[in-house]
């Protein structure tokens, strides 16, 4: 009688969709990105980790390869640590442990009056009253 071992992947949420790694690799090697890298860092950065992560992602999701999973999680943690280095090293500001006491106090009267006739307030009121067609409500917002 064989026992099937169930492996729990607690950190699976860290893994991005595999196509993201592929796109990041492609973007990293593009002419525009190379020019930007040279301008910012004075040299072109190494892009091969994105390709490795894409390969590991494919291996993990196609065959459940545990080594690929561990390598991918390790890479994502390293990437996150590098991105947050400045944040953790900041000793100028005191970090909060809880929100300020008045974080949900009412807005000042002048601000309430200013937003009374704004586009967002008008649309929100129309939606609450049901005066917006389904098509208008479903249209995505594009900010250029």
mmCIF file with all atom_site columns, C-alpha atoms in Angstrom:
data_model
loop_
_atom_site.group_PDB
_atom_site.id
_atom_site.type_symbol
_atom_site.label_atom_id
_atom_site.label_alt_id
_atom_site.label_comp_id
_atom_site.label_asym_id
_atom_site.label_entity_id
_atom_site.label_seq_id
_atom_site.pdbx_PDB_ins_code
_atom_site.Cartn_x
_atom_site.Cartn_y
_atom_site.Cartn_z
_atom_site.occupancy
_atom_site.B_iso_or_equiv
_atom_site.pdbx_formal_charge
_atom_site.auth_seq_id
_atom_site.auth_comp_id
_atom_site.auth_asym_id
_atom_site.auth_atom_id
_atom_site.pdbx_PDB_model_num
ATOM 1   C CA . UNK A 1 1   ? 0.000   0.000  0.000   1.00 0.00 ? 1   UNK A CA 1
ATOM 2   C CA . UNK A 1 2   ? 1.606   3.273  -1.102  1.00 0.00 ? 2   UNK A CA 1
ATOM 3   C CA . UNK A 1 3   ? 1.065   6.470  0.793   1.00 0.00 ? 3   UNK A CA 1
ATOM 4   C CA . UNK A 1 4   ? 0.636   9.691  -1.146  1.00 0.00 ? 4   UNK A CA 1
ATOM 5   C CA . UNK A 1 5   ? 2.462   12.454 0.608   1.00 0.00 ? 5   UNK A CA 1
ATOM 6   C CA . UNK A 1 6   ? 0.618   15.769 0.436   1.00 0.00 ? 6   UNK A CA 1
ATOM 7   C CA . UNK A 1 7   ? 3.019   18.675 0.204   1.00 0.00 ? 7   UNK A CA 1
ATOM 8   C CA . UNK A 1 8   ? 1.753   22.019 1.427   1.00 0.00 ? 8   UNK A CA 1
ATOM 9   C CA . UNK A 1 9   ? 3.193   25.032 -0.322  1.00 0.00 ? 9   UNK A CA 1
ATOM 10  C CA . UNK A 1 10  ? 2.651   27.826 2.204   1.00 0.00 ? 10  UNK A CA 1
ATOM 11  C CA . UNK A 1 11  ? 4.554   30.376 0.151   1.00 0.00 ? 11  UNK A CA 1
ATOM 12  C CA . UNK A 1 12  ? 2.973   29.628 -3.217  1.00 0.00 ? 12  UNK A CA 1
ATOM 13  C CA . UNK A 1 13  ? 1.247   33.021 -3.125  1.00 0.00 ? 13  UNK A CA 1
ATOM 14  C CA . UNK A 1 14  ? 4.653   34.670 -3.677  1.00 0.00 ? 14  UNK A CA 1
ATOM 15  C CA . UNK A 1 15  ? 4.999   33.089 -7.126  1.00 0.00 ? 15  UNK A CA 1
ATOM 16  C CA . UNK A 1 16  ? 3.852   35.262 -9.991  1.00 0.00 ? 16  UNK A CA 1
ATOM 17  C CA . UNK A 1 17  ? 2.151   33.844 -13.087 1.00 0.00 ? 17  UNK A CA 1
ATOM 18  C CA . UNK A 1 18  ? 4.816   32.233 -15.275 1.00 0.00 ? 18  UNK A CA 1
ATOM 19  C CA . UNK A 1 19  ? 4.177   34.618 -18.163 1.00 0.00 ? 19  UNK A CA 1
ATOM 20  C CA . UNK A 1 20  ? 5.212   37.539 -15.940 1.00 0.00 ? 20  UNK A CA 1
ATOM 21  C CA . UNK A 1 21  ? 8.730   36.110 -15.596 1.00 0.00 ? 21  UNK A CA 1
ATOM 22  C CA . UNK A 1 22  ? 8.924   35.665 -19.357 1.00 0.00 ? 22  UNK A CA 1
ATOM 23  C CA . UNK A 1 23  ? 7.732   39.246 -19.972 1.00 0.00 ? 23  UNK A CA 1
ATOM 24  C CA . UNK A 1 24  ? 10.169  40.637 -17.398 1.00 0.00 ? 24  UNK A CA 1
ATOM 25  C CA . UNK A 1 25  ? 13.043  38.816 -19.101 1.00 0.00 ? 25  UNK A CA 1
ATOM 26  C CA . UNK A 1 26  ? 11.992  40.092 -22.506 1.00 0.00 ? 26  UNK A CA 1
ATOM 27  C CA . UNK A 1 27  ? 11.555  43.632 -21.190 1.00 0.00 ? 27  UNK A CA 1
ATOM 28  C CA . UNK A 1 28  ? 14.889  43.551 -19.345 1.00 0.00 ? 28  UNK A CA 1
ATOM 29  C CA . UNK A 1 29  ? 16.713  42.718 -22.590 1.00 0.00 ? 29  UNK A CA 1
ATOM 30  C CA . UNK A 1 30  ? 14.869  45.243 -24.784 1.00 0.00 ? 30  UNK A CA 1
ATOM 31  C CA . UNK A 1 31  ? 16.744  48.157 -26.334 1.00 0.00 ? 31  UNK A CA 1
ATOM 32  C CA . UNK A 1 32  ? 14.725  50.681 -24.340 1.00 0.00 ? 32  UNK A CA 1
ATOM 33  C CA . UNK A 1 33  ? 15.439  48.879 -21.058 1.00 0.00 ? 33  UNK A CA 1
ATOM 34  C CA . UNK A 1 34  ? 19.138  48.557 -21.877 1.00 0.00 ? 34  UNK A CA 1
ATOM 35  C CA . UNK A 1 35  ? 19.367  52.295 -22.533 1.00 0.00 ? 35  UNK A CA 1
ATOM 36  C CA . UNK A 1 36  ? 17.543  52.995 -19.258 1.00 0.00 ? 36  UNK A CA 1
ATOM 37  C CA . UNK A 1 37  ? 19.822  50.596 -17.330 1.00 0.00 ? 37  UNK A CA 1
ATOM 38  C CA . UNK A 1 38  ? 22.923  52.265 -18.750 1.00 0.00 ? 38  UNK A CA 1
ATOM 39  C CA . UNK A 1 39  ? 21.560  55.707 -17.906 1.00 0.00 ? 39  UNK A CA 1
ATOM 40  C CA . UNK A 1 40  ? 20.567  54.788 -14.316 1.00 0.00 ? 40  UNK A CA 1
ATOM 41  C CA . UNK A 1 41  ? 23.260  52.282 -13.296 1.00 0.00 ? 41  UNK A CA 1
ATOM 42  C CA . UNK A 1 42  ? 26.070  53.096 -15.723 1.00 0.00 ? 42  UNK A CA 1
ATOM 43  C CA . UNK A 1 43  ? 25.986  49.520 -17.003 1.00 0.00 ? 43  UNK A CA 1
ATOM 44  C CA . UNK A 1 44  ? 23.555  46.930 -18.270 1.00 0.00 ? 44  UNK A CA 1
ATOM 45  C CA . UNK A 1 45  ? 22.089  44.740 -15.571 1.00 0.00 ? 45  UNK A CA 1
ATOM 46  C CA . UNK A 1 46  ? 21.985  40.947 -15.593 1.00 0.00 ? 46  UNK A CA 1
ATOM 47  C CA . UNK A 1 47  ? 18.630  39.605 -16.816 1.00 0.00 ? 47  UNK A CA 1
ATOM 48  C CA . UNK A 1 48  ? 19.242  35.850 -16.664 1.00 0.00 ? 48  UNK A CA 1
ATOM 49  C CA . UNK A 1 49  ? 17.491  35.437 -13.296 1.00 0.00 ? 49  UNK A CA 1
ATOM 50  C CA . UNK A 1 50  ? 14.167  36.261 -14.954 1.00 0.00 ? 50  UNK A CA 1
ATOM 51  C CA . UNK A 1 51  ? 14.771  33.477 -17.494 1.00 0.00 ? 51  UNK A CA 1
ATOM 52  C CA . UNK A 1 52  ? 15.734  31.047 -14.708 1.00 0.00 ? 52  UNK A CA 1
ATOM 53  C CA . UNK A 1 53  ? 12.617  31.987 -12.753 1.00 0.00 ? 53  UNK A CA 1
ATOM 54  C CA . UNK A 1 54  ? 10.456  31.428 -15.824 1.00 0.00 ? 54  UNK A CA 1
ATOM 55  C CA . UNK A 1 55  ? 11.994  27.993 -16.309 1.00 0.00 ? 55  UNK A CA 1
ATOM 56  C CA . UNK A 1 56  ? 11.501  27.094 -12.635 1.00 0.00 ? 56  UNK A CA 1
ATOM 57  C CA . UNK A 1 57  ? 7.927   28.331 -12.733 1.00 0.00 ? 57  UNK A CA 1
ATOM 58  C CA . UNK A 1 58  ? 7.190   26.151 -15.771 1.00 0.00 ? 58  UNK A CA 1
ATOM 59  C CA . UNK A 1 59  ? 8.798   23.122 -14.117 1.00 0.00 ? 59  UNK A CA 1
ATOM 60  C CA . UNK A 1 60  ? 6.880   23.607 -10.877 1.00 0.00 ? 60  UNK A CA 1
ATOM 61  C CA . UNK A 1 61  ? 3.458   24.115 -12.426 1.00 0.00 ? 61  UNK A CA 1
ATOM 62  C CA . UNK A 1 62  ? 3.821   21.435 -15.100 1.00 0.00 ? 62  UNK A CA 1
ATOM 63  C CA . UNK A 1 63  ? 5.356   18.629 -13.041 1.00 0.00 ? 63  UNK A CA 1
ATOM 64  C CA . UNK A 1 64  ? 5.335   19.777 -9.409  1.00 0.00 ? 64  UNK A CA 1
ATOM 65  C CA . UNK A 1 65  ? 9.138   19.917 -9.242  1.00 0.00 ? 65  UNK A CA 1
ATOM 66  C CA . UNK A 1 66  ? 9.974   20.757 -5.613  1.00 0.00 ? 66  UNK A CA 1
ATOM 67  C CA . UNK A 1 67  ? 13.505  21.959 -6.355  1.00 0.00 ? 67  UNK A CA 1
ATOM 68  C CA . UNK A 1 68  ? 12.124  24.434 -8.906  1.00 0.00 ? 68  UNK A CA 1
ATOM 69  C CA . UNK A 1 69  ? 9.566   25.585 -6.313  1.00 0.00 ? 69  UNK A CA 1
ATOM 70  C CA . UNK A 1 70  ? 12.239  26.187 -3.663  1.00 0.00 ? 70  UNK A CA 1
ATOM 71  C CA . UNK A 1 71  ? 14.506  28.011 -6.118  1.00 0.00 ? 71  UNK A CA 1
ATOM 72  C CA . UNK A 1 72  ? 11.647  30.216 -7.278  1.00 0.00 ? 72  UNK A CA 1
ATOM 73  C CA . UNK A 1 73  ? 10.589  31.101 -3.724  1.00 0.00 ? 73  UNK A CA 1
ATOM 74  C CA . UNK A 1 74  ? 14.203  31.871 -2.803  1.00 0.00 ? 74  UNK A CA 1
ATOM 75  C CA . UNK A 1 75  ? 14.572  34.106 -5.860  1.00 0.00 ? 75  UNK A CA 1
ATOM 76  C CA . UNK A 1 76  ? 11.352  35.998 -5.089  1.00 0.00 ? 76  UNK A CA 1
ATOM 77  C CA . UNK A 1 77  ? 12.405  36.527 -1.455  1.00 0.00 ? 77  UNK A CA 1
ATOM 78  C CA . UNK A 1 78  ? 15.806  37.812 -2.569  1.00 0.00 ? 78  UNK A CA 1
ATOM 79  C CA . UNK A 1 79  ? 14.161  40.154 -5.088  1.00 0.00 ? 79  UNK A CA 1
ATOM 80  C CA . UNK A 1 80  ? 11.792  41.472 -2.414  1.00 0.00 ? 80  UNK A CA 1
ATOM 81  C CA . UNK A 1 81  ? 14.640  41.956 0.069   1.00 0.00 ? 81  UNK A CA 1
ATOM 82  C CA . UNK A 1 82  ? 16.655  43.951 -2.484  1.00 0.00 ? 82  UNK A CA 1
ATOM 83  C CA . UNK A 1 83  ? 13.619  46.095 -3.311  1.00 0.00 ? 83  UNK A CA 1
ATOM 84  C CA . UNK A 1 84  ? 12.917  46.868 0.372   1.00 0.00 ? 84  UNK A CA 1
ATOM 85  C CA . UNK A 1 85  ? 16.522  47.438 1.476   1.00 0.00 ? 85  UNK A CA 1
ATOM 86  C CA . UNK A 1 86  ? 16.120  51.228 1.513   1.00 0.00 ? 86  UNK A CA 1
ATOM 87  C CA . UNK A 1 87  ? 12.834  50.953 3.388   1.00 0.00 ? 87  UNK A CA 1
ATOM 88  C CA . UNK A 1 88  ? 14.291  48.806 6.151   1.00 0.00 ? 88  UNK A CA 1
ATOM 89  C CA . UNK A 1 89  ? 17.455  50.902 6.284   1.00 0.00 ? 89  UNK A CA 1
ATOM 90  C CA . UNK A 1 90  ? 15.506  54.162 6.724   1.00 0.00 ? 90  UNK A CA 1
ATOM 91  C CA . UNK A 1 91  ? 16.181  55.619 10.160  1.00 0.00 ? 91  UNK A CA 1
ATOM 92  C CA . UNK A 1 92  ? 14.781  59.097 9.459   1.00 0.00 ? 92  UNK A CA 1
ATOM 93  C CA . UNK A 1 93  ? 11.123  58.319 10.109  1.00 0.00 ? 93  UNK A CA 1
ATOM 94  C CA . UNK A 1 94  ? 9.689   56.518 13.095  1.00 0.00 ? 94  UNK A CA 1
ATOM 95  C CA . UNK A 1 95  ? 7.567   53.612 11.911  1.00 0.00 ? 95  UNK A CA 1
ATOM 96  C CA . UNK A 1 96  ? 4.015   53.386 13.210  1.00 0.00 ? 96  UNK A CA 1
ATOM 97  C CA . UNK A 1 97  ? 2.722   50.390 15.096  1.00 0.00 ? 97  UNK A CA 1
ATOM 98  C CA . UNK A 1 98  ? -0.913  51.500 14.779  1.00 0.00 ? 98  UNK A CA 1
ATOM 99  C CA . UNK A 1 99  ? -2.857  54.145 12.831  1.00 0.00 ? 99  UNK A CA 1
ATOM 100 C CA . UNK A 1 100 ? -3.217  57.675 14.219  1.00 0.00 ? 100 UNK A CA 1
ATOM 101 C CA . UNK A 1 101 ? -6.108  58.220 16.645  1.00 0.00 ? 101 UNK A CA 1
ATOM 102 C CA . UNK A 1 102 ? -8.015  60.502 14.271  1.00 0.00 ? 102 UNK A CA 1
ATOM 103 C CA . UNK A 1 103 ? -7.487  58.498 11.064  1.00 0.00 ? 103 UNK A CA 1
ATOM 104 C CA . UNK A 1 104 ? -11.237 58.201 10.449  1.00 0.00 ? 104 UNK A CA 1
ATOM 105 C CA . UNK A 1 105 ? -12.413 61.622 11.634  1.00 0.00 ? 105 UNK A CA 1
ATOM 106 C CA . UNK A 1 106 ? -14.858 63.519 9.383   1.00 0.00 ? 106 UNK A CA 1
ATOM 107 C CA . UNK A 1 107 ? -13.473 65.671 6.591   1.00 0.00 ? 107 UNK A CA 1
ATOM 108 C CA . UNK A 1 108 ? -13.296 69.435 7.133   1.00 0.00 ? 108 UNK A CA 1
ATOM 109 C CA . UNK A 1 109 ? -16.399 71.340 6.015   1.00 0.00 ? 109 UNK A CA 1
ATOM 110 C CA . UNK A 1 110 ? -14.553 73.165 3.198   1.00 0.00 ? 110 UNK A CA 1
ATOM 111 C CA . UNK A 1 111 ? -13.427 69.855 1.692   1.00 0.00 ? 111 UNK A CA 1
ATOM 112 C CA . UNK A 1 112 ? -16.922 68.350 1.904   1.00 0.00 ? 112 UNK A CA 1
ATOM 113 C CA . UNK A 1 113 ? -18.319 71.416 0.089   1.00 0.00 ? 113 UNK A CA 1
ATOM 114 C CA . UNK A 1 114 ? -15.566 71.265 -2.535  1.00 0.00 ? 114 UNK A CA 1
ATOM 115 C CA . UNK A 1 115 ? -16.253 67.621 -3.400  1.00 0.00 ? 115 UNK A CA 1
ATOM 116 C CA . UNK A 1 116 ? -20.045 67.973 -3.319  1.00 0.00 ? 116 UNK A CA 1
ATOM 117 C CA . UNK A 1 117 ? -20.320 68.638 -7.072  1.00 0.00 ? 117 UNK A CA 1
ATOM 118 C CA . UNK A 1 118 ? -17.338 66.603 -8.213  1.00 0.00 ? 118 UNK A CA 1
ATOM 119 C CA . UNK A 1 119 ? -17.619 64.037 -10.986 1.00 0.00 ? 119 UNK A CA 1
ATOM 120 C CA . UNK A 1 120 ? -16.871 61.113 -8.652  1.00 0.00 ? 120 UNK A CA 1
ATOM 121 C CA . UNK A 1 121 ? -19.472 62.204 -6.107  1.00 0.00 ? 121 UNK A CA 1
ATOM 122 C CA . UNK A 1 122 ? -22.083 62.647 -8.848  1.00 0.00 ? 122 UNK A CA 1
ATOM 123 C CA . UNK A 1 123 ? -21.338 59.208 -10.336 1.00 0.00 ? 123 UNK A CA 1
ATOM 124 C CA . UNK A 1 124 ? -21.348 57.537 -6.907  1.00 0.00 ? 124 UNK A CA 1
ATOM 125 C CA . UNK A 1 125 ? -24.764 59.071 -6.189  1.00 0.00 ? 125 UNK A CA 1
ATOM 126 C CA . UNK A 1 126 ? -26.102 57.926 -9.567  1.00 0.00 ? 126 UNK A CA 1
ATOM 127 C CA . UNK A 1 127 ? -24.906 54.381 -8.887  1.00 0.00 ? 127 UNK A CA 1
ATOM 128 C CA . UNK A 1 128 ? -26.504 54.363 -5.419  1.00 0.00 ? 128 UNK A CA 1
ATOM 129 C CA . UNK A 1 129 ? -29.798 55.554 -6.907  1.00 0.00 ? 129 UNK A CA 1
ATOM 130 C CA . UNK A 1 130 ? -29.588 53.069 -9.786  1.00 0.00 ? 130 UNK A CA 1
ATOM 131 C CA . UNK A 1 131 ? -29.597 55.812 -12.448 1.00 0.00 ? 131 UNK A CA 1
ATOM 132 C CA . UNK A 1 132 ? -26.639 54.361 -14.371 1.00 0.00 ? 132 UNK A CA 1
ATOM 133 C CA . UNK A 1 133 ? -27.049 51.884 -17.211 1.00 0.00 ? 133 UNK A CA 1
ATOM 134 C CA . UNK A 1 134 ? -25.251 48.548 -16.937 1.00 0.00 ? 134 UNK A CA 1
ATOM 135 C CA . UNK A 1 135 ? -23.145 49.376 -19.983 1.00 0.00 ? 135 UNK A CA 1
ATOM 136 C CA . UNK A 1 136 ? -22.014 52.734 -18.597 1.00 0.00 ? 136 UNK A CA 1
ATOM 137 C CA . UNK A 1 137 ? -21.245 51.175 -15.215 1.00 0.00 ? 137 UNK A CA 1
ATOM 138 C CA . UNK A 1 138 ? -19.190 48.354 -16.761 1.00 0.00 ? 138 UNK A CA 1
ATOM 139 C CA . UNK A 1 139 ? -16.942 50.567 -18.911 1.00 0.00 ? 139 UNK A CA 1
ATOM 140 C CA . UNK A 1 140 ? -13.359 50.598 -17.658 1.00 0.00 ? 140 UNK A CA 1
ATOM 141 C CA . UNK A 1 141 ? -11.677 53.817 -16.650 1.00 0.00 ? 141 UNK A CA 1
ATOM 142 C CA . UNK A 1 142 ? -8.592  54.798 -18.609 1.00 0.00 ? 142 UNK A CA 1
ATOM 143 C CA . UNK A 1 143 ? -6.150  57.373 -17.331 1.00 0.00 ? 143 UNK A CA 1
ATOM 144 C CA . UNK A 1 144 ? -3.720  58.601 -19.930 1.00 0.00 ? 144 UNK A CA 1
#
